[in-house]
PDB file of C-alpha atoms in Angstrom:
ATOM      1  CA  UNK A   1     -93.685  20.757 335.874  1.00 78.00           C
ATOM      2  CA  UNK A   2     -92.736  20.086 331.883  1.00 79.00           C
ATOM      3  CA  UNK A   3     -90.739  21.992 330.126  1.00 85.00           C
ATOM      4  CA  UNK A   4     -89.269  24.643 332.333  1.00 89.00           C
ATOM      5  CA  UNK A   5     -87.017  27.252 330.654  1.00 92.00           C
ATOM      6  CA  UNK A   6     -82.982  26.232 331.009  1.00 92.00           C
ATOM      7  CA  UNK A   7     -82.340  28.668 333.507  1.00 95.00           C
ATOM      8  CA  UNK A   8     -84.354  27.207 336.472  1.00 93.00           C
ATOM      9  CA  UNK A   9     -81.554  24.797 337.786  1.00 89.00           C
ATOM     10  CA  UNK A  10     -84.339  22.014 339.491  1.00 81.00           C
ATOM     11  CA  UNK A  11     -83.137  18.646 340.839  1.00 79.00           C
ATOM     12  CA  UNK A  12     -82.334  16.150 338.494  1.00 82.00           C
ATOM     13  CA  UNK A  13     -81.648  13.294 341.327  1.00 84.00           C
ATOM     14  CA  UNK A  14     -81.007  12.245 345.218  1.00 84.00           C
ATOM     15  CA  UNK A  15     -77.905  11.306 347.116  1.00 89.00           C
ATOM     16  CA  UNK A  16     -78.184   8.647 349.158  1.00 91.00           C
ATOM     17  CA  UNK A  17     -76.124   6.979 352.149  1.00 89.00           C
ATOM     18  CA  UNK A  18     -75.129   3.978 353.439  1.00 89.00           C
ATOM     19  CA  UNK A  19     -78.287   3.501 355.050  1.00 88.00           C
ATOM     20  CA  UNK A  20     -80.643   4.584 351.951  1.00 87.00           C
ATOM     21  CA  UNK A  21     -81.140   8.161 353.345  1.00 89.00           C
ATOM     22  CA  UNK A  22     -81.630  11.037 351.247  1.00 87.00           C
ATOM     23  CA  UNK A  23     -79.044  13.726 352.292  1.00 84.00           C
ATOM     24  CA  UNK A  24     -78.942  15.516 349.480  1.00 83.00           C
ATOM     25  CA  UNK A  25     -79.897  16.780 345.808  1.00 81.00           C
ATOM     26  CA  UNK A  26     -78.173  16.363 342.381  1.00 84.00           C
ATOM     27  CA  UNK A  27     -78.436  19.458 340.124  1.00 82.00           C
ATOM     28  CA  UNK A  28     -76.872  20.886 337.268  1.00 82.00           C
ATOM     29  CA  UNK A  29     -73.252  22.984 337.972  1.00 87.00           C
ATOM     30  CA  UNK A  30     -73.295  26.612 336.715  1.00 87.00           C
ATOM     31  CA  UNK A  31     -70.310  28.284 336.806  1.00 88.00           C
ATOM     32  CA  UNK A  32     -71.370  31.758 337.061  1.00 88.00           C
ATOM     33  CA  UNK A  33     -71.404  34.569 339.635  1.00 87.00           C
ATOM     34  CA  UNK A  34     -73.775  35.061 342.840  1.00 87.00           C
ATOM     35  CA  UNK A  35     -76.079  37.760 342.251  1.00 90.00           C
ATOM     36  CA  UNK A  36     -75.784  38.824 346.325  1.00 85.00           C
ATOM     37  CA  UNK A  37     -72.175  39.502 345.825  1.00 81.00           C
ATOM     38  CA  UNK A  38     -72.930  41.388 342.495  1.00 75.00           C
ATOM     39  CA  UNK A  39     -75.637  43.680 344.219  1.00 62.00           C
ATOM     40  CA  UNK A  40     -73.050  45.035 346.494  1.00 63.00           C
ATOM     41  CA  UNK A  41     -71.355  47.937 344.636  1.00 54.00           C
ATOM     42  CA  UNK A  42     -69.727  46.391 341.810  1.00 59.00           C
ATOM     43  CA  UNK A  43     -68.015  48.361 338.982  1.00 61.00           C
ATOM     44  CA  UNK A  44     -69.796  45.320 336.646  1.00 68.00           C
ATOM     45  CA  UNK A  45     -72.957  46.784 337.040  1.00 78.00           C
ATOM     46  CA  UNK A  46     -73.758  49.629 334.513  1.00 84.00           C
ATOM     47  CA  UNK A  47     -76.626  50.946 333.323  1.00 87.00           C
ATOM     48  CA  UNK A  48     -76.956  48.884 330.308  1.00 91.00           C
ATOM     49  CA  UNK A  49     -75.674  45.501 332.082  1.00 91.00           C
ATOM     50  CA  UNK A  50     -78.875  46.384 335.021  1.00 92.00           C
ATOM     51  CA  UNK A  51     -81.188  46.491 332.019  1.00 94.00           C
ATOM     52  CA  UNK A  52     -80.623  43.956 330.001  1.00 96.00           C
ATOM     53  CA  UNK A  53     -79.831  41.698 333.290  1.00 95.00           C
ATOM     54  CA  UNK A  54     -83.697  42.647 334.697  1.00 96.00           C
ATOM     55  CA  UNK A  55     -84.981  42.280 331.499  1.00 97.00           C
ATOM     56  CA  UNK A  56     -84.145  38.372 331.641  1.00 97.00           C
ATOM     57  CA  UNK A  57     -84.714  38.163 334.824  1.00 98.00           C
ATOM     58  CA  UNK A  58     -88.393  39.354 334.202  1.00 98.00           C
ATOM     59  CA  UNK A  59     -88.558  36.943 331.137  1.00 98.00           C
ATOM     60  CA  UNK A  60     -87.616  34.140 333.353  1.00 97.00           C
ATOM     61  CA  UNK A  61     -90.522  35.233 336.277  1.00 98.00           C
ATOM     62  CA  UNK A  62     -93.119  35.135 333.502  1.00 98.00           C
ATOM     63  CA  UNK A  63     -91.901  31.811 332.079  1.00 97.00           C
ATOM     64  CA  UNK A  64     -92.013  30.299 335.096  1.00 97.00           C
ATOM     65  CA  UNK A  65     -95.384  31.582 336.250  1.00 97.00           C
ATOM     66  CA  UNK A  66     -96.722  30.466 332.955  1.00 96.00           C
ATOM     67  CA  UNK A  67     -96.344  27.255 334.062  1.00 95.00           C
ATOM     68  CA  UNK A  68     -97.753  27.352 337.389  1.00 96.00           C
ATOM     69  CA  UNK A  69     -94.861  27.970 339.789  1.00 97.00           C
ATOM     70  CA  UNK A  70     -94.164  30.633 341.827  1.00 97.00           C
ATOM     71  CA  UNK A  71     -90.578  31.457 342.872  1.00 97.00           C
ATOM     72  CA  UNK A  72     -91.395  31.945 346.563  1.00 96.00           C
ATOM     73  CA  UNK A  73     -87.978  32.520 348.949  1.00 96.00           C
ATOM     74  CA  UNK A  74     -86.846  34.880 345.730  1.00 97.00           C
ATOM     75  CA  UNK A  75     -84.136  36.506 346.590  1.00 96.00           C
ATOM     76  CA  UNK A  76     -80.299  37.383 345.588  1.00 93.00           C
ATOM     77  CA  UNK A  77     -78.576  34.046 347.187  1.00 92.00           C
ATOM     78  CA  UNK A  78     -80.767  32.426 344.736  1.00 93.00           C
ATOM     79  CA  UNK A  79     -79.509  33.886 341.792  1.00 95.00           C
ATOM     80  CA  UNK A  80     -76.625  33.044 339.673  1.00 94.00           C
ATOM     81  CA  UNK A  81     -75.290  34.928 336.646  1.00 93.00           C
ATOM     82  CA  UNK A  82     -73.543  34.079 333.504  1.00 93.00           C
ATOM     83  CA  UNK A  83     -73.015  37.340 331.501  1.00 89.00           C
ATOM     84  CA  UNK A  84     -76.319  39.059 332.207  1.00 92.00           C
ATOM     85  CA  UNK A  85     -78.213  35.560 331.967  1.00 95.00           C
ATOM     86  CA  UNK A  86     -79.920  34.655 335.315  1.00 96.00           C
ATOM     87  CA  UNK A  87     -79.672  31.577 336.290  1.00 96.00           C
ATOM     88  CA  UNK A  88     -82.614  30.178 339.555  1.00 96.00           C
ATOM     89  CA  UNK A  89     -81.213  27.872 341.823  1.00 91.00           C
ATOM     90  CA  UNK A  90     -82.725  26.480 344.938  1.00 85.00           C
ATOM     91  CA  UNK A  91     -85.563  25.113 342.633  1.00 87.00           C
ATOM     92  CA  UNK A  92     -86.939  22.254 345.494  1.00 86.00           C
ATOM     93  CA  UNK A  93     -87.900  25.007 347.444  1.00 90.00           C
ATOM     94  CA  UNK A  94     -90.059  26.597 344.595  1.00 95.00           C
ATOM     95  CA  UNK A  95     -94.387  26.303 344.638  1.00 95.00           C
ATOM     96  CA  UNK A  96     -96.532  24.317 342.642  1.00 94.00           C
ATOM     97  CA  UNK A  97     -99.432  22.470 342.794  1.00 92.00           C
ATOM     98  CA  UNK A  98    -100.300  21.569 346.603  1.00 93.00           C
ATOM     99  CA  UNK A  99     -96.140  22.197 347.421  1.00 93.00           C
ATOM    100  CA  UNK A 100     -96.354  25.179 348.830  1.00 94.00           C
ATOM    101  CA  UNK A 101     -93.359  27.282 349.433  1.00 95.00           C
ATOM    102  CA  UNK A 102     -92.329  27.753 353.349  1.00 94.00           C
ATOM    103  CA  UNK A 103     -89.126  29.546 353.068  1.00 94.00           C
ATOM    104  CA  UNK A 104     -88.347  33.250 352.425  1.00 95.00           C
ATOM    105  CA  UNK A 105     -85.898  36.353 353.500  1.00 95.00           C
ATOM    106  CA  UNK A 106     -87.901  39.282 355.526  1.00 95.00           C
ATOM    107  CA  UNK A 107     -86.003  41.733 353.161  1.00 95.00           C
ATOM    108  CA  UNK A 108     -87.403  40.494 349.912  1.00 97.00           C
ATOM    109  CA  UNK A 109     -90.797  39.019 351.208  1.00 97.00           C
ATOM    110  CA  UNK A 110     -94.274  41.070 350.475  1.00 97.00           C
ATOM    111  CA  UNK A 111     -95.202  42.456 354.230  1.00 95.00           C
ATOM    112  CA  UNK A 112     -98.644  41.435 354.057  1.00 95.00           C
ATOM    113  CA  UNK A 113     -97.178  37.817 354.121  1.00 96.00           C
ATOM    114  CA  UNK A 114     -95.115  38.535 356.889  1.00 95.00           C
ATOM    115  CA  UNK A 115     -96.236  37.975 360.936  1.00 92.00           C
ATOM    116  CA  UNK A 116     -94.174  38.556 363.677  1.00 88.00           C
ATOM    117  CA  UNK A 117     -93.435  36.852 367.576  1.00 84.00           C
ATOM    118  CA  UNK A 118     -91.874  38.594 369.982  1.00 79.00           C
ATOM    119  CA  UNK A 119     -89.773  36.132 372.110  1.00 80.00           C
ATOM    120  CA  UNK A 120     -88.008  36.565 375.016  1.00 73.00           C
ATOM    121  CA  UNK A 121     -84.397  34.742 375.296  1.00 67.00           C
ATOM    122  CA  UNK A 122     -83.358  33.004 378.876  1.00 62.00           C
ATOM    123  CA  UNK A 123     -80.290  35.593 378.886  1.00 62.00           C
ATOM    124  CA  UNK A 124     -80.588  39.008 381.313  1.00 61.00           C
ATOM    125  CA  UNK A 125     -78.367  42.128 379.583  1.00 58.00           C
ATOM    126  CA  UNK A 126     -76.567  43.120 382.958  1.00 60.00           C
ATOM    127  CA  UNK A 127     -78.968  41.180 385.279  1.00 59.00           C
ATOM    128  CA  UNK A 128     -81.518  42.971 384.311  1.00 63.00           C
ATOM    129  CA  UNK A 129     -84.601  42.276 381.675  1.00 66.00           C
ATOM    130  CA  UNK A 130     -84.249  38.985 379.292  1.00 68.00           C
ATOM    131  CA  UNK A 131     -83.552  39.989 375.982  1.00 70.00           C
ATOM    132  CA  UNK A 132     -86.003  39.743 373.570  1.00 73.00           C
ATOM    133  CA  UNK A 133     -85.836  38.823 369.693  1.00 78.00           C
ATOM    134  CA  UNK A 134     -88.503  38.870 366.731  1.00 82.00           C
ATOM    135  CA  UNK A 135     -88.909  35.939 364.805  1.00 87.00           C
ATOM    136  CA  UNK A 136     -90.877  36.161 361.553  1.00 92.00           C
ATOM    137  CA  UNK A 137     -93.496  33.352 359.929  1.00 93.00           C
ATOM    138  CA  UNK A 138     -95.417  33.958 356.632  1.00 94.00           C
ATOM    139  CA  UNK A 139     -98.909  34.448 357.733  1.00 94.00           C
ATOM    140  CA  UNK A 140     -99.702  33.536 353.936  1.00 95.00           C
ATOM    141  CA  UNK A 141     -98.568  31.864 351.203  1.00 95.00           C
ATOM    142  CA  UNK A 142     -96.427  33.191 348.627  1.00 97.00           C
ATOM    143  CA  UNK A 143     -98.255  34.029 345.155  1.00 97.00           C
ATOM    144  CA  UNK A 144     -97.622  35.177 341.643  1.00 98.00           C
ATOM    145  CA  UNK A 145     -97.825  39.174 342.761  1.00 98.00           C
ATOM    146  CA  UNK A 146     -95.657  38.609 345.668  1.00 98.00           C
ATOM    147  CA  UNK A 147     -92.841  37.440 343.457  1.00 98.00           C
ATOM    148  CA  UNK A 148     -92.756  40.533 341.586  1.00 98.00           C
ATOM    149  CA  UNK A 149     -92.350  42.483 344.803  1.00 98.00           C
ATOM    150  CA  UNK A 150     -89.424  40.551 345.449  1.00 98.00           C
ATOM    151  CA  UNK A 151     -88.700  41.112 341.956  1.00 98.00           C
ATOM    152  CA  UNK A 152     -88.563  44.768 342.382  1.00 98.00           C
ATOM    153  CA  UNK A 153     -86.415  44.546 345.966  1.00 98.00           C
ATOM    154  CA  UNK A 154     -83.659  42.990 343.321  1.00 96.00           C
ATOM    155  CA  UNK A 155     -84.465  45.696 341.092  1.00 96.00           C
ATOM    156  CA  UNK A 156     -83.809  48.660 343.802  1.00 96.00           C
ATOM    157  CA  UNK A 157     -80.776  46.579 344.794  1.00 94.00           C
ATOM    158  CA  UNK A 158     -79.079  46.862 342.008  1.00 92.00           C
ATOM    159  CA  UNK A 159     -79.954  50.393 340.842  1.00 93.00           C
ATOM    160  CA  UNK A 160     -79.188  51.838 343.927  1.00 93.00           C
ATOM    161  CA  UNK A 161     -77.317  48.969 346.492  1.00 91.00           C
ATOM    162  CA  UNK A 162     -79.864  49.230 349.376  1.00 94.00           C
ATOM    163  CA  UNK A 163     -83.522  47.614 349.763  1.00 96.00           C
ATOM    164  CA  UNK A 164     -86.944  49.426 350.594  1.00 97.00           C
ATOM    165  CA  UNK A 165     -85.538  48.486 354.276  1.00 97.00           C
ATOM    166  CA  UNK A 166     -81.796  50.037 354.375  1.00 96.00           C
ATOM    167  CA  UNK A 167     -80.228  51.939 356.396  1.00 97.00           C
ATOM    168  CA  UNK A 168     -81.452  52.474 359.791  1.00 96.00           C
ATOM    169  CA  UNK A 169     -84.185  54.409 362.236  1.00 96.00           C
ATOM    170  CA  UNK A 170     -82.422  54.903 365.514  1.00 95.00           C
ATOM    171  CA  UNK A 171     -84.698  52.622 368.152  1.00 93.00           C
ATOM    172  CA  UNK A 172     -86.465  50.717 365.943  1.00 93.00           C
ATOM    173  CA  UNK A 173     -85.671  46.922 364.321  1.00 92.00           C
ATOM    174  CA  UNK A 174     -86.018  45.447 361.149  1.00 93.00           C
ATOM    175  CA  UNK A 175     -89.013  43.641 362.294  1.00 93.00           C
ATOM    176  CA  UNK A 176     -91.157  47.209 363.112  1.00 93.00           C
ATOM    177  CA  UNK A 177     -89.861  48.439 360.363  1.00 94.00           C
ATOM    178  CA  UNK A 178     -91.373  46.170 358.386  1.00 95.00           C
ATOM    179  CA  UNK A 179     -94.477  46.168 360.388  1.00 92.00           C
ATOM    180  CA  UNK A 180     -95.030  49.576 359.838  1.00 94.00           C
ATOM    181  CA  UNK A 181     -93.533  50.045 356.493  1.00 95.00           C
ATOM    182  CA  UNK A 182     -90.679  51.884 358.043  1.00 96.00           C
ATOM    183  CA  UNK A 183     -88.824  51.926 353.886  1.00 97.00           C
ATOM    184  CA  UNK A 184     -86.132  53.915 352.527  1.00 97.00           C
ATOM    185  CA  UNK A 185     -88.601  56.748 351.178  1.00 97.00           C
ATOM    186  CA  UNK A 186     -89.419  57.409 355.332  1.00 96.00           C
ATOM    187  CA  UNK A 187     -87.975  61.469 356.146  1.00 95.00           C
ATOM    188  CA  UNK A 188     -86.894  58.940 359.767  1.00 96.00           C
ATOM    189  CA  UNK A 189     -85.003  57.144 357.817  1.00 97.00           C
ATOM    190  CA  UNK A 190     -80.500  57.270 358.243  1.00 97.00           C
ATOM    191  CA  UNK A 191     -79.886  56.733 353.953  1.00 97.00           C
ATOM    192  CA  UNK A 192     -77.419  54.248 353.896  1.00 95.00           C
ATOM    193  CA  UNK A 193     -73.666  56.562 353.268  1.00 93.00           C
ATOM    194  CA  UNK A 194     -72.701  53.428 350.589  1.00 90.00           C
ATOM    195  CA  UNK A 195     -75.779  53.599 348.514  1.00 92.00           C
ATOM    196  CA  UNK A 196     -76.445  55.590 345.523  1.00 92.00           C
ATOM    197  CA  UNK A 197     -78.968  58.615 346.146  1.00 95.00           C
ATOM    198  CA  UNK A 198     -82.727  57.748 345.230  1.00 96.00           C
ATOM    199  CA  UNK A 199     -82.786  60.809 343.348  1.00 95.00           C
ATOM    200  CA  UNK A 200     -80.343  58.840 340.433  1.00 94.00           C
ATOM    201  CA  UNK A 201     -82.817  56.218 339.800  1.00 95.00           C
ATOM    202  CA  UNK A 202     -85.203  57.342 336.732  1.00 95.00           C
ATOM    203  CA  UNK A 203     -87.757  58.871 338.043  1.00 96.00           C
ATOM    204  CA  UNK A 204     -90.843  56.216 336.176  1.00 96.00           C
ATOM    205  CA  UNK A 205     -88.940  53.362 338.404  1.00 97.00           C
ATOM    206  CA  UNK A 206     -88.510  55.780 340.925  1.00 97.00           C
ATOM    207  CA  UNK A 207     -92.094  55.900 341.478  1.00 97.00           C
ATOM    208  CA  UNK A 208     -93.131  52.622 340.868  1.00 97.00           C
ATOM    209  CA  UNK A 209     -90.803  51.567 344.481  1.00 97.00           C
ATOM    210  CA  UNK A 210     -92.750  54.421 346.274  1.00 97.00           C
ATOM    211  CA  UNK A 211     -95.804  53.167 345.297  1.00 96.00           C
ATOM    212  CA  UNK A 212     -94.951  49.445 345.802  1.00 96.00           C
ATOM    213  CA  UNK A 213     -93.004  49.929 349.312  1.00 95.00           C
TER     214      UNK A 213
END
């Protein structure tokens, strides 16, 4: 699409080899910091750098939904900051039109877009049964209201340096977790010891995570 805002950092050309094979993209440098590093207790975020950094960030959603793309695989690793201005890389992987988006992180993905498979590896623990691991698929595609959850998974990150899905339920995986909506505001739930208490986030936020997760 036209006239994107600046901050969505698309493609602006291919690199090719020897043998005329694309291998790779040509984008626009931005010097800035990695949003995933940022969300991980940093003495950079205060209060007022959180708001005025979610404040663009929402800005920059609603831009880009005007003109008919959804984010998709939104997430941290896709974020980088100058000051408090976002900046959305990873653009090529972003939906419009009939390109859908097929890419996306469990943690900041809606659950209803989310299916699971249970698979069982050709390793025994011990000798005994095969090991088994979940692998995840979107049963859906991603859409305009599923960007704002993932929206709001970046929000709880960096008021409070966990996700709806931190910390841990003894016997249970990320994948049932998920399954069965296993969050943060669960009494089974181990609070992460690193993350700030739920009870410091304003309580009108507060309850807009409870009622989203």
């Amino acid at each position: 699409p036209d006239n994107c805002p600046r901050e969505l950092i698309a493609p602006t050309g291919v690199l090719i080899d020897a043998k005329k094979r694309v291998f790779g993209y040509v984008m626009p440098f931005i010097d800035g910091q990695a949003l995933d590093k940022l969300s991980k207790t940093s003495s950079v975020i205060t209060p007022k750098f959180t708001a005025t950094l979610l404040t663009n960030l929402y800005d920059l959603v609603t831009a880009l939904h005007a003109r008919g793309i959804v984010i998709g695989d939104f997430n941290e690793n896709n974020i980088l900051l100058v000051l408090e201005i976002p900046y959305l890389i990873d653009a090529d992987s972003m939906q419009f039109g009939k390109y859908q988006c097929r890419t996306f992180m469990p943690r900041f993905t809606a659950p209803e877009l989310l299916k699971t498979k249970k698979i069982k590896s050709g390793k025994k623990r011990g000798g005994g049964e095969k090991t088994t691991t979940t692998q995840f698929s979107l049963a859906a595609p991603h859409n305009k209201l599923t960007d704002w959850y993932s929206f709001l998974v970046i929000a709880m990150r960096l008021l409070t340096f966990t996700d709806p899905y931190g910390g841990v339920i003894p016997g249970i995986d990320l994948a049932e977790r998920i399954e069965k909506r296993l969050t943060v505001f669960n009494d089974k739930v181990i609070y992460p010891a690193i993350a700030r208490p739920l009870i410091s986030v304003p309580h009108p936020i507060l309850e807009v995570f409870f009622r989203t997760f």
